[in-house]
PDB file of C-alpha atoms in Angstrom:
ATOM      1  CA  LEU A   1      91.587 102.921  75.592  1.00  0.00           C
ATOM      2  CA  LEU A   2      93.245 106.348  75.780  1.00  0.00           C
ATOM      3  CA  PRO A   3      90.161 108.516  74.905  1.00  0.00           C
ATOM      4  CA  PRO A   4      87.948 106.937  77.619  1.00  0.00           C
ATOM      5  CA  VAL A   5      90.717 107.371  80.165  1.00  0.00           C
ATOM      6  CA  ILE A   6      91.172 111.028  79.218  1.00  0.00           C
ATOM      7  CA  LEU A   7      87.408 111.584  79.312  1.00  0.00           C
ATOM      8  CA  GLY A   8      87.157 109.968  82.733  1.00  0.00           C
ATOM      9  CA  GLU A   9      89.982 112.051  84.179  1.00  0.00           C
ATOM     10  CA  ALA A  10      88.441 115.218  82.699  1.00  0.00           C
ATOM     11  CA  ALA A  11      85.115 114.394  84.347  1.00  0.00           C
ATOM     12  CA  ASN A  12      86.869 113.708  87.641  1.00  0.00           C
ATOM     13  CA  PHE A  13      88.706 117.020  87.341  1.00  0.00           C
ATOM     14  CA  ALA A  14      85.422 118.853  86.693  1.00  0.00           C
ATOM     15  CA  ALA A  15      83.772 117.170  89.683  1.00  0.00           C
ATOM     16  CA  TYR A  16      86.262 118.779  92.076  1.00  0.00           C
ATOM     17  CA  ALA A  17      85.185 122.217  90.825  1.00  0.00           C
ATOM     18  CA  PHE A  18      81.552 121.639  91.774  1.00  0.00           C
ATOM     19  CA  ALA A  19      81.607 119.302  94.789  1.00  0.00           C
ATOM     20  CA  PRO A  20      83.607 118.879  98.011  1.00  0.00           C
ATOM     21  CA  ALA A  21      86.625 116.584  97.862  1.00  0.00           C
ATOM     22  CA  ILE A  22      85.158 114.668 100.796  1.00  0.00           C
ATOM     23  CA  LEU A  23      82.345 113.628  98.400  1.00  0.00           C
ATOM     24  CA  VAL A  24      84.214 113.199  95.103  1.00  0.00           C
ATOM     25  CA  THR A  25      87.229 111.215  96.292  1.00  0.00           C
ATOM     26  CA  PRO A  26      85.435 108.281  98.031  1.00  0.00           C
ATOM     27  CA  LEU A  27      83.128 107.890  95.026  1.00  0.00           C
ATOM     28  CA  GLY A  28      86.160 106.788  93.043  1.00  0.00           C
ATOM     29  CA  ALA A  29      85.350 103.325  94.389  1.00  0.00           C
ATOM     30  CA  LEU A  30      82.488 103.185  91.884  1.00  0.00           C
ATOM     31  CA  SER A  31      85.063 102.718  89.127  1.00  0.00           C
ATOM     32  CA  ILE A  32      85.978  99.419  90.777  1.00  0.00           C
ATOM     33  CA  ILE A  33      82.365  98.280  90.511  1.00  0.00           C
ATOM     34  CA  VAL A  34      82.134  99.285  86.848  1.00  0.00           C
ATOM     35  CA  SER A  35      85.376  97.441  86.094  1.00  0.00           C
ATOM     36  CA  ALA A  36      84.164  94.304  87.863  1.00  0.00           C
ATOM     37  CA  VAL A  37      80.785  94.321  86.082  1.00  0.00           C
ATOM     38  CA  LEU A  38      82.310  94.973  82.648  1.00  0.00           C
ATOM     39  CA  ALA A  39      84.884  92.235  83.203  1.00  0.00           C
ATOM     40  CA  HIS A  40      82.034  89.867  84.113  1.00  0.00           C
ATOM     41  CA  PHE A  41      80.113  90.498  80.879  1.00  0.00           C
ATOM     42  CA  MET A  42      82.873  91.358  78.396  1.00  0.00           C
ATOM     43  CA  LEU A  43      85.856  89.288  79.558  1.00  0.00           C
ATOM     44  CA  ASN A  44      83.934  86.342  81.018  1.00  0.00           C
ATOM     45  CA  GLU A  45      85.545  86.890  84.413  1.00  0.00           C
ATOM     46  CA  LYS A  46      82.860  85.478  86.671  1.00  0.00           C
ATOM     47  CA  LEU A  47      81.699  87.746  89.496  1.00  0.00           C
ATOM     48  CA  HIS A  48      81.255  85.360  92.423  1.00  0.00           C
ATOM     49  CA  ILE A  49      79.150  85.953  95.522  1.00  0.00           C
ATOM     50  CA  PHE A  50      81.911  87.781  97.399  1.00  0.00           C
ATOM     51  CA  GLY A  51      82.448  90.066  94.430  1.00  0.00           C
ATOM     52  CA  VAL A  52      78.735  90.883  94.355  1.00  0.00           C
ATOM     53  CA  LEU A  53      78.821  91.563  98.103  1.00  0.00           C
ATOM     54  CA  GLY A  54      81.811  93.893  97.613  1.00  0.00           C
ATOM     55  CA  CYS A  55      79.929  95.808  94.917  1.00  0.00           C
ATOM     56  CA  VAL A  56      76.865  96.113  97.156  1.00  0.00           C
ATOM     57  CA  LEU A  57      78.993  97.441 100.030  1.00  0.00           C
ATOM     58  CA  CYS A  58      80.565 100.057  97.746  1.00  0.00           C
ATOM     59  CA  VAL A  59      77.132 101.174  96.503  1.00  0.00           C
ATOM     60  CA  VAL A  60      75.669 101.369 100.023  1.00  0.00           C
ATOM     61  CA  GLY A  61      78.660 103.323 101.319  1.00  0.00           C
ATOM     62  CA  SER A  62      78.638 105.690  98.334  1.00  0.00           C
ATOM     63  CA  THR A  63      74.913 106.327  98.735  1.00  0.00           C
ATOM     64  CA  SER A  64      75.401 107.116 102.417  1.00  0.00           C
ATOM     65  CA  ILE A  65      78.148 109.636 101.645  1.00  0.00           C
ATOM     66  CA  VAL A  66      76.162 111.296  98.846  1.00  0.00           C
ATOM     67  CA  LEU A  67      73.072 111.714 101.010  1.00  0.00           C
ATOM     68  CA  HIS A  68      75.008 113.290 103.885  1.00  0.00           C
ATOM     69  CA  ALA A  69      77.765 115.161 102.031  1.00  0.00           C
ATOM     70  CA  PRO A  70      78.484 118.767 103.082  1.00  0.00           C
ATOM     71  CA  ILE A  71      77.257 121.611 100.913  1.00  0.00           C
ATOM     72  CA  GLU A  72      79.926 123.141  98.688  1.00  0.00           C
ATOM     73  CA  LYS A  73      80.823 126.685  99.760  1.00  0.00           C
ATOM     74  CA  ASP A  74      80.393 129.469  97.218  1.00  0.00           C
ATOM     75  CA  ILE A  75      83.802 130.740  96.126  1.00  0.00           C
ATOM     76  CA  GLU A  76      83.939 133.873  93.980  1.00  0.00           C
ATOM     77  CA  SER A  77      87.678 134.105  93.343  1.00  0.00           C
ATOM     78  CA  VAL A  78      90.734 131.895  93.310  1.00  0.00           C
ATOM     79  CA  LYS A  79      92.147 134.322  95.872  1.00  0.00           C
ATOM     80  CA  GLU A  80      89.668 132.879  98.378  1.00  0.00           C
ATOM     81  CA  VAL A  81      91.125 129.418  97.790  1.00  0.00           C
ATOM     82  CA  TRP A  82      94.614 130.878  98.181  1.00  0.00           C
ATOM     83  CA  TYR A  83      93.569 132.405 101.509  1.00  0.00           C
ATOM     84  CA  LEU A  84      92.335 128.998 102.696  1.00  0.00           C
ATOM     85  CA  ALA A  85      95.552 127.342 101.506  1.00  0.00           C
ATOM     86  CA  THR A  86      97.739 129.842 103.377  1.00  0.00           C
ATOM     87  CA  GLU A  87      95.992 129.550 106.722  1.00  0.00           C
ATOM     88  CA  PRO A  88      98.213 128.176 109.526  1.00  0.00           C
ATOM     89  CA  GLY A  89      96.355 124.857 109.707  1.00  0.00           C
ATOM     90  CA  PHE A  90      96.869 123.888 106.068  1.00  0.00           C
ATOM     91  CA  ILE A  91     100.377 125.352 105.923  1.00  0.00           C
ATOM     92  CA  SER A  92     101.271 123.098 108.859  1.00  0.00           C
ATOM     93  CA  TYR A  93      99.735 120.090 107.112  1.00  0.00           C
ATOM     94  CA  ALA A  94     101.601 120.837 103.864  1.00  0.00           C
ATOM     95  CA  CYS A  95     104.903 121.189 105.731  1.00  0.00           C
ATOM     96  CA  VAL A  96     104.375 117.855 107.489  1.00  0.00           C
ATOM     97  CA  VAL A  97     103.546 116.198 104.150  1.00  0.00           C
ATOM     98  CA  LEU A  98     106.645 117.616 102.435  1.00  0.00           C
ATOM     99  CA  PHE A  99     108.843 116.608 105.364  1.00  0.00           C
ATOM    100  CA  LEU A 100     107.495 113.045 105.349  1.00  0.00           C
ATOM    101  CA  VAL A 101     107.868 112.750 101.571  1.00  0.00           C
ATOM    102  CA  PHE A 102     111.463 114.018 101.755  1.00  0.00           C
ATOM    103  CA  PHE A 103     112.217 111.625 104.626  1.00  0.00           C
ATOM    104  CA  PHE A 104     110.675 108.687 102.766  1.00  0.00           C
ATOM    105  CA  ILE A 105     112.617 109.424  99.581  1.00  0.00           C
ATOM    106  CA  VAL A 106     115.987 110.051 101.242  1.00  0.00           C
ATOM    107  CA  GLN A 107     115.946 107.572 104.133  1.00  0.00           C
ATOM    108  CA  LEU A 108     113.377 104.845 103.487  1.00  0.00           C
ATOM    109  CA  VAL A 109     113.239 104.298  99.719  1.00  0.00           C
ATOM    110  CA  PRO A 110     116.900 103.161  99.402  1.00  0.00           C
ATOM    111  CA  ARG A 111     116.535 100.760 102.352  1.00  0.00           C
ATOM    112  CA  TYR A 112     112.982  99.480 102.255  1.00  0.00           C
ATOM    113  CA  GLY A 113     111.520 100.562  98.911  1.00  0.00           C
ATOM    114  CA  GLN A 114     111.853  97.104  97.352  1.00  0.00           C
ATOM    115  CA  THR A 115     110.421  95.221 100.327  1.00  0.00           C
ATOM    116  CA  HIS A 116     107.746  97.448 101.876  1.00  0.00           C
ATOM    117  CA  MET A 117     105.049  98.727  99.531  1.00  0.00           C
ATOM    118  CA  VAL A 118     103.842 101.254 102.113  1.00  0.00           C
ATOM    119  CA  ILE A 119     106.897 103.410 101.289  1.00  0.00           C
ATOM    120  CA  TYR A 120     106.014 104.012  97.634  1.00  0.00           C
ATOM    121  CA  VAL A 121     102.277 104.091  98.306  1.00  0.00           C
ATOM    122  CA  GLY A 122     102.790 106.521 101.195  1.00  0.00           C
ATOM    123  CA  ILE A 123     104.693 108.958  98.970  1.00  0.00           C
ATOM    124  CA  CYS A 124     101.960 108.776  96.318  1.00  0.00           C
ATOM    125  CA  SER A 125      99.172 109.226  98.861  1.00  0.00           C
ATOM    126  CA  LEU A 126     100.799 112.130 100.690  1.00  0.00           C
ATOM    127  CA  MET A 127     101.503 114.004  97.457  1.00  0.00           C
ATOM    128  CA  GLY A 128      98.058 113.027  96.182  1.00  0.00           C
ATOM    129  CA  SER A 129      96.329 114.896  98.990  1.00  0.00           C
ATOM    130  CA  LEU A 130      98.133 118.092  97.945  1.00  0.00           C
ATOM    131  CA  THR A 131      97.381 117.343  94.294  1.00  0.00           C
ATOM    132  CA  VAL A 132      93.641 117.127  94.903  1.00  0.00           C
ATOM    133  CA  MET A 133      93.584 120.411  96.818  1.00  0.00           C
ATOM    134  CA  SER A 134      95.435 122.125  93.960  1.00  0.00           C
ATOM    135  CA  VAL A 135      93.262 120.433  91.334  1.00  0.00           C
ATOM    136  CA  LYS A 136      90.197 121.719  93.128  1.00  0.00           C
ATOM    137  CA  ALA A 137      91.648 125.251  93.084  1.00  0.00           C
ATOM    138  CA  VAL A 138      92.385 125.019  89.341  1.00  0.00           C
ATOM    139  CA  GLY A 139      88.934 123.582  88.696  1.00  0.00           C
ATOM    140  CA  ILE A 140      87.313 126.480  90.540  1.00  0.00           C
ATOM    141  CA  ALA A 141      89.475 128.917  88.550  1.00  0.00           C
ATOM    142  CA  LEU A 142      88.316 127.356  85.281  1.00  0.00           C
ATOM    143  CA  LYS A 143      84.676 127.365  86.375  1.00  0.00           C
ATOM    144  CA  LEU A 144      84.821 131.051  87.297  1.00  0.00           C
ATOM    145  CA  THR A 145      86.722 131.892  84.111  1.00  0.00           C
ATOM    146  CA  PHE A 146      84.097 130.200  81.931  1.00  0.00           C
ATOM    147  CA  SER A 147      81.396 132.143  83.781  1.00  0.00           C
ATOM    148  CA  GLY A 148      83.039 135.432  82.770  1.00  0.00           C
ATOM    149  CA  MET A 149      85.436 136.122  85.665  1.00  0.00           C
ATOM    150  CA  ASN A 150      88.939 135.487  84.354  1.00  0.00           C
ATOM    151  CA  GLN A 151      91.028 133.933  87.113  1.00  0.00           C
ATOM    152  CA  PHE A 152      94.190 133.451  85.054  1.00  0.00           C
ATOM    153  CA  VAL A 153      95.187 137.057  85.614  1.00  0.00           C
ATOM    154  CA  TYR A 154      96.065 136.099  89.197  1.00  0.00           C
ATOM    155  CA  VAL A 155      99.469 134.631  89.970  1.00  0.00           C
ATOM    156  CA  GLN A 156      97.830 132.323  92.533  1.00  0.00           C
ATOM    157  CA  THR A 157      96.125 130.369  89.738  1.00  0.00           C
ATOM    158  CA  TRP A 158      99.462 129.664  88.065  1.00  0.00           C
ATOM    159  CA  ILE A 159     100.992 128.617  91.381  1.00  0.00           C
ATOM    160  CA  PHE A 160      98.220 126.061  91.844  1.00  0.00           C
ATOM    161  CA  ILE A 161      98.788 124.801  88.276  1.00  0.00           C
ATOM    162  CA  ALA A 162     102.520 124.415  88.956  1.00  0.00           C
ATOM    163  CA  VAL A 163     101.787 122.467  92.145  1.00  0.00           C
ATOM    164  CA  VAL A 164      99.424 120.145  90.235  1.00  0.00           C
ATOM    165  CA  VAL A 165     102.058 119.418  87.582  1.00  0.00           C
ATOM    166  CA  MET A 166     104.877 118.764  90.062  1.00  0.00           C
ATOM    167  CA  CYS A 167     102.768 116.616  92.391  1.00  0.00           C
ATOM    168  CA  CYS A 168     101.317 114.573  89.500  1.00  0.00           C
ATOM    169  CA  LEU A 169     104.778 113.855  88.090  1.00  0.00           C
ATOM    170  CA  MET A 170     106.011 112.666  91.481  1.00  0.00           C
ATOM    171  CA  GLN A 171     102.903 110.532  92.021  1.00  0.00           C
ATOM    172  CA  MET A 172     103.227 108.883  88.612  1.00  0.00           C
ATOM    173  CA  ASN A 173     106.900 108.152  89.214  1.00  0.00           C
ATOM    174  CA  TYR A 174     106.475 106.402  92.543  1.00  0.00           C
ATOM    175  CA  LEU A 175     103.180 104.731  91.651  1.00  0.00           C
ATOM    176  CA  ASN A 176     104.856 103.169  88.624  1.00  0.00           C
ATOM    177  CA  LYS A 177     107.693 101.969  90.867  1.00  0.00           C
ATOM    178  CA  ALA A 178     105.160 100.447  93.252  1.00  0.00           C
ATOM    179  CA  LEU A 179     103.310  98.673  90.438  1.00  0.00           C
ATOM    180  CA  ASP A 180     106.572  97.379  88.975  1.00  0.00           C
ATOM    181  CA  THR A 181     107.695  96.009  92.331  1.00  0.00           C
ATOM    182  CA  PHE A 182     104.542  94.691  93.988  1.00  0.00           C
ATOM    183  CA  ASN A 183     101.296  92.942  93.092  1.00  0.00           C
ATOM    184  CA  THR A 184      98.729  95.314  91.549  1.00  0.00           C
ATOM    185  CA  ALA A 185      95.883  93.528  93.346  1.00  0.00           C
ATOM    186  CA  VAL A 186      97.486  94.514  96.656  1.00  0.00           C
ATOM    187  CA  ILE A 187      98.633  98.004  95.652  1.00  0.00           C
ATOM    188  CA  SER A 188      95.226  99.170  94.390  1.00  0.00           C
ATOM    189  CA  PRO A 189      93.173  98.848  97.610  1.00  0.00           C
ATOM    190  CA  VAL A 190      96.005 100.037  99.873  1.00  0.00           C
ATOM    191  CA  TYR A 191      96.648 103.070  97.683  1.00  0.00           C
ATOM    192  CA  TYR A 192      92.924 103.829  97.502  1.00  0.00           C
ATOM    193  CA  VAL A 193      92.566 103.720 101.293  1.00  0.00           C
ATOM    194  CA  MET A 194      95.638 105.854 102.037  1.00  0.00           C
ATOM    195  CA  PHE A 195      95.012 108.352  99.249  1.00  0.00           C
ATOM    196  CA  THR A 196      91.324 108.800 100.063  1.00  0.00           C
ATOM    197  CA  SER A 197      91.911 109.102 103.817  1.00  0.00           C
ATOM    198  CA  LEU A 198      94.654 111.727 103.436  1.00  0.00           C
ATOM    199  CA  THR A 199      92.645 113.655 100.843  1.00  0.00           C
ATOM    200  CA  ILE A 200      89.601 113.820 103.112  1.00  0.00           C
ATOM    201  CA  PHE A 201      91.818 114.904 105.996  1.00  0.00           C
ATOM    202  CA  ALA A 202      93.443 117.635 103.878  1.00  0.00           C
ATOM    203  CA  SER A 203      90.039 118.835 102.668  1.00  0.00           C
ATOM    204  CA  MET A 204      88.766 119.024 106.249  1.00  0.00           C
ATOM    205  CA  ILE A 205      91.719 121.248 107.167  1.00  0.00           C
ATOM    206  CA  MET A 206      91.678 123.476 104.093  1.00  0.00           C
ATOM    207  CA  PHE A 207      87.982 123.825 103.227  1.00  0.00           C
ATOM    208  CA  LYS A 208      86.554 122.977 106.676  1.00  0.00           C
ATOM    209  CA  ASP A 209      83.950 120.735 105.029  1.00  0.00           C
ATOM    210  CA  TRP A 210      82.492 119.500 108.322  1.00  0.00           C
ATOM    211  CA  ASP A 211      81.966 122.897 109.977  1.00  0.00           C
ATOM    212  CA  SER A 212      78.375 123.105 108.741  1.00  0.00           C
ATOM    213  CA  GLN A 213      77.443 119.543 109.720  1.00  0.00           C
ATOM    214  CA  ASN A 214      76.268 117.990 112.940  1.00  0.00           C
ATOM    215  CA  ALA A 215      77.767 114.946 114.650  1.00  0.00           C
ATOM    216  CA  SER A 216      75.167 112.564 113.196  1.00  0.00           C
ATOM    217  CA  GLN A 217      75.982 113.551 109.608  1.00  0.00           C
ATOM    218  CA  ILE A 218      79.721 113.258 110.206  1.00  0.00           C
ATOM    219  CA  VAL A 219      79.407 109.807 111.794  1.00  0.00           C
ATOM    220  CA  THR A 220      77.189 108.645 108.916  1.00  0.00           C
ATOM    221  CA  GLU A 221      79.775 109.794 106.368  1.00  0.00           C
ATOM    222  CA  ILE A 222      82.563 108.024 108.264  1.00  0.00           C
ATOM    223  CA  CYS A 223      80.493 104.823 108.370  1.00  0.00           C
ATOM    224  CA  GLY A 224      79.819 105.159 104.643  1.00  0.00           C
ATOM    225  CA  PHE A 225      83.535 105.567 103.972  1.00  0.00           C
ATOM    226  CA  ILE A 226      84.364 102.501 106.080  1.00  0.00           C
ATOM    227  CA  THR A 227      81.697 100.548 104.175  1.00  0.00           C
ATOM    228  CA  ILE A 228      83.296 101.523 100.867  1.00  0.00           C
ATOM    229  CA  LEU A 229      86.708 100.468 102.162  1.00  0.00           C
ATOM    230  CA  SER A 230      85.289  97.089 103.204  1.00  0.00           C
ATOM    231  CA  GLY A 231      83.740  96.548  99.775  1.00  0.00           C
ATOM    232  CA  THR A 232      86.947  97.608  98.014  1.00  0.00           C
ATOM    233  CA  PHE A 233      89.122  95.209 100.013  1.00  0.00           C
ATOM    234  CA  LEU A 234      86.608  92.402  99.547  1.00  0.00           C
ATOM    235  CA  LEU A 235      86.559  92.898  95.774  1.00  0.00           C
ATOM    236  CA  HIS A 236      90.337  92.901  95.465  1.00  0.00           C
ATOM    237  CA  LYS A 237      90.955  90.144  98.008  1.00  0.00           C
ATOM    238  CA  THR A 238      88.578  87.711  96.313  1.00  0.00           C
ATOM    239  CA  MET A 239      88.929  88.735  92.675  1.00  0.00           C
ATOM    240  CA  ASP A 240      90.715  85.481  91.779  1.00  0.00           C
ATOM    241  CA  MET A 241      88.327  83.166  93.594  1.00  0.00           C
ATOM    242  CA  GLY A 242      86.689  80.680  91.315  1.00  0.00           C
ATOM    243  CA  VAL A 243      89.335  81.102  88.609  1.00  0.00           C
ATOM    244  CA  LYS A 244      90.750  77.713  87.789  1.00  0.00           C
ATOM    245  CA  PRO A 245      94.520  77.610  87.387  1.00  0.00           C
ATOM    246  CA  PRO A 246      95.729  76.404  84.008  1.00  0.00           C
ATOM    247  CA  SER A 247      96.063  72.660  84.024  1.00  0.00           C
ATOM    248  CA  GLU A 248      99.509  71.240  83.523  1.00  0.00           C
ATOM    249  CA  PRO A 249     100.005  69.147  80.397  1.00  0.00           C
ATOM    250  CA  THR A 250      99.940  65.416  80.995  1.00  0.00           C
ATOM    251  CA  PRO A 251     103.443  63.926  80.607  1.00  0.00           C
ATOM    252  CA  PRO A 252     103.761  61.505  77.708  1.00  0.00           C
ATOM    253  CA  ASN A 253     103.515  57.829  78.498  1.00  0.00           C
ATOM    254  CA  ASN A 254     106.811  56.233  77.596  1.00  0.00           C
ATOM    255  CA  LEU A 255     105.654  52.702  78.264  1.00  0.00           C
TER     256      LEU A 255
END
């Protein structure tokens, strides 16, 4: 299973170099559809009517976002990304994220970490929004480097790489704690919603994805995102419907 996972993550990484995060991140819901369909045919896990409806909602929402996604801005140097990342708006967002993460880890994790999944998931989602912004910067640096403009001579590229490594390690740590403590079927949709929402919000601040769009396009994208969320929750909420519990063995008759 490791090679497909690595290939999938590499493709996801490459997507951030060529498309806005506001487009790439919500489309992660398509992996849920693929998993459900493959489980139906390969593992004999029956996809009931609510599962089919969830898949349809995810497809409709994804199509809506793709058709109305903002156009990716042309970036000719990683220094341009650094300039966007050091503007007051994104600096303020990053400071708020770091403060909340520090507060969660120091104050809330010891008290409520084992009883409230939002604590672990919140840490992962907050750090994830910074991870995606840094991943996008590294992806752009690689794309420009492969096209003949070496971006690894700039210290900014290495700073973005360091941020990716640190944020990923923290995400993996607290996501593993969440999965060890709570039900995966509950963690997955909640994490997807929080992570995707914060990532889109961070992308709006840093890359100003919606500046070139009108109100109709923005509302359509929001509706598409809400449709994907509905399909995701429906898939996870009803994934065990129709699965018969194992029957208990009949006690021996002692008569």
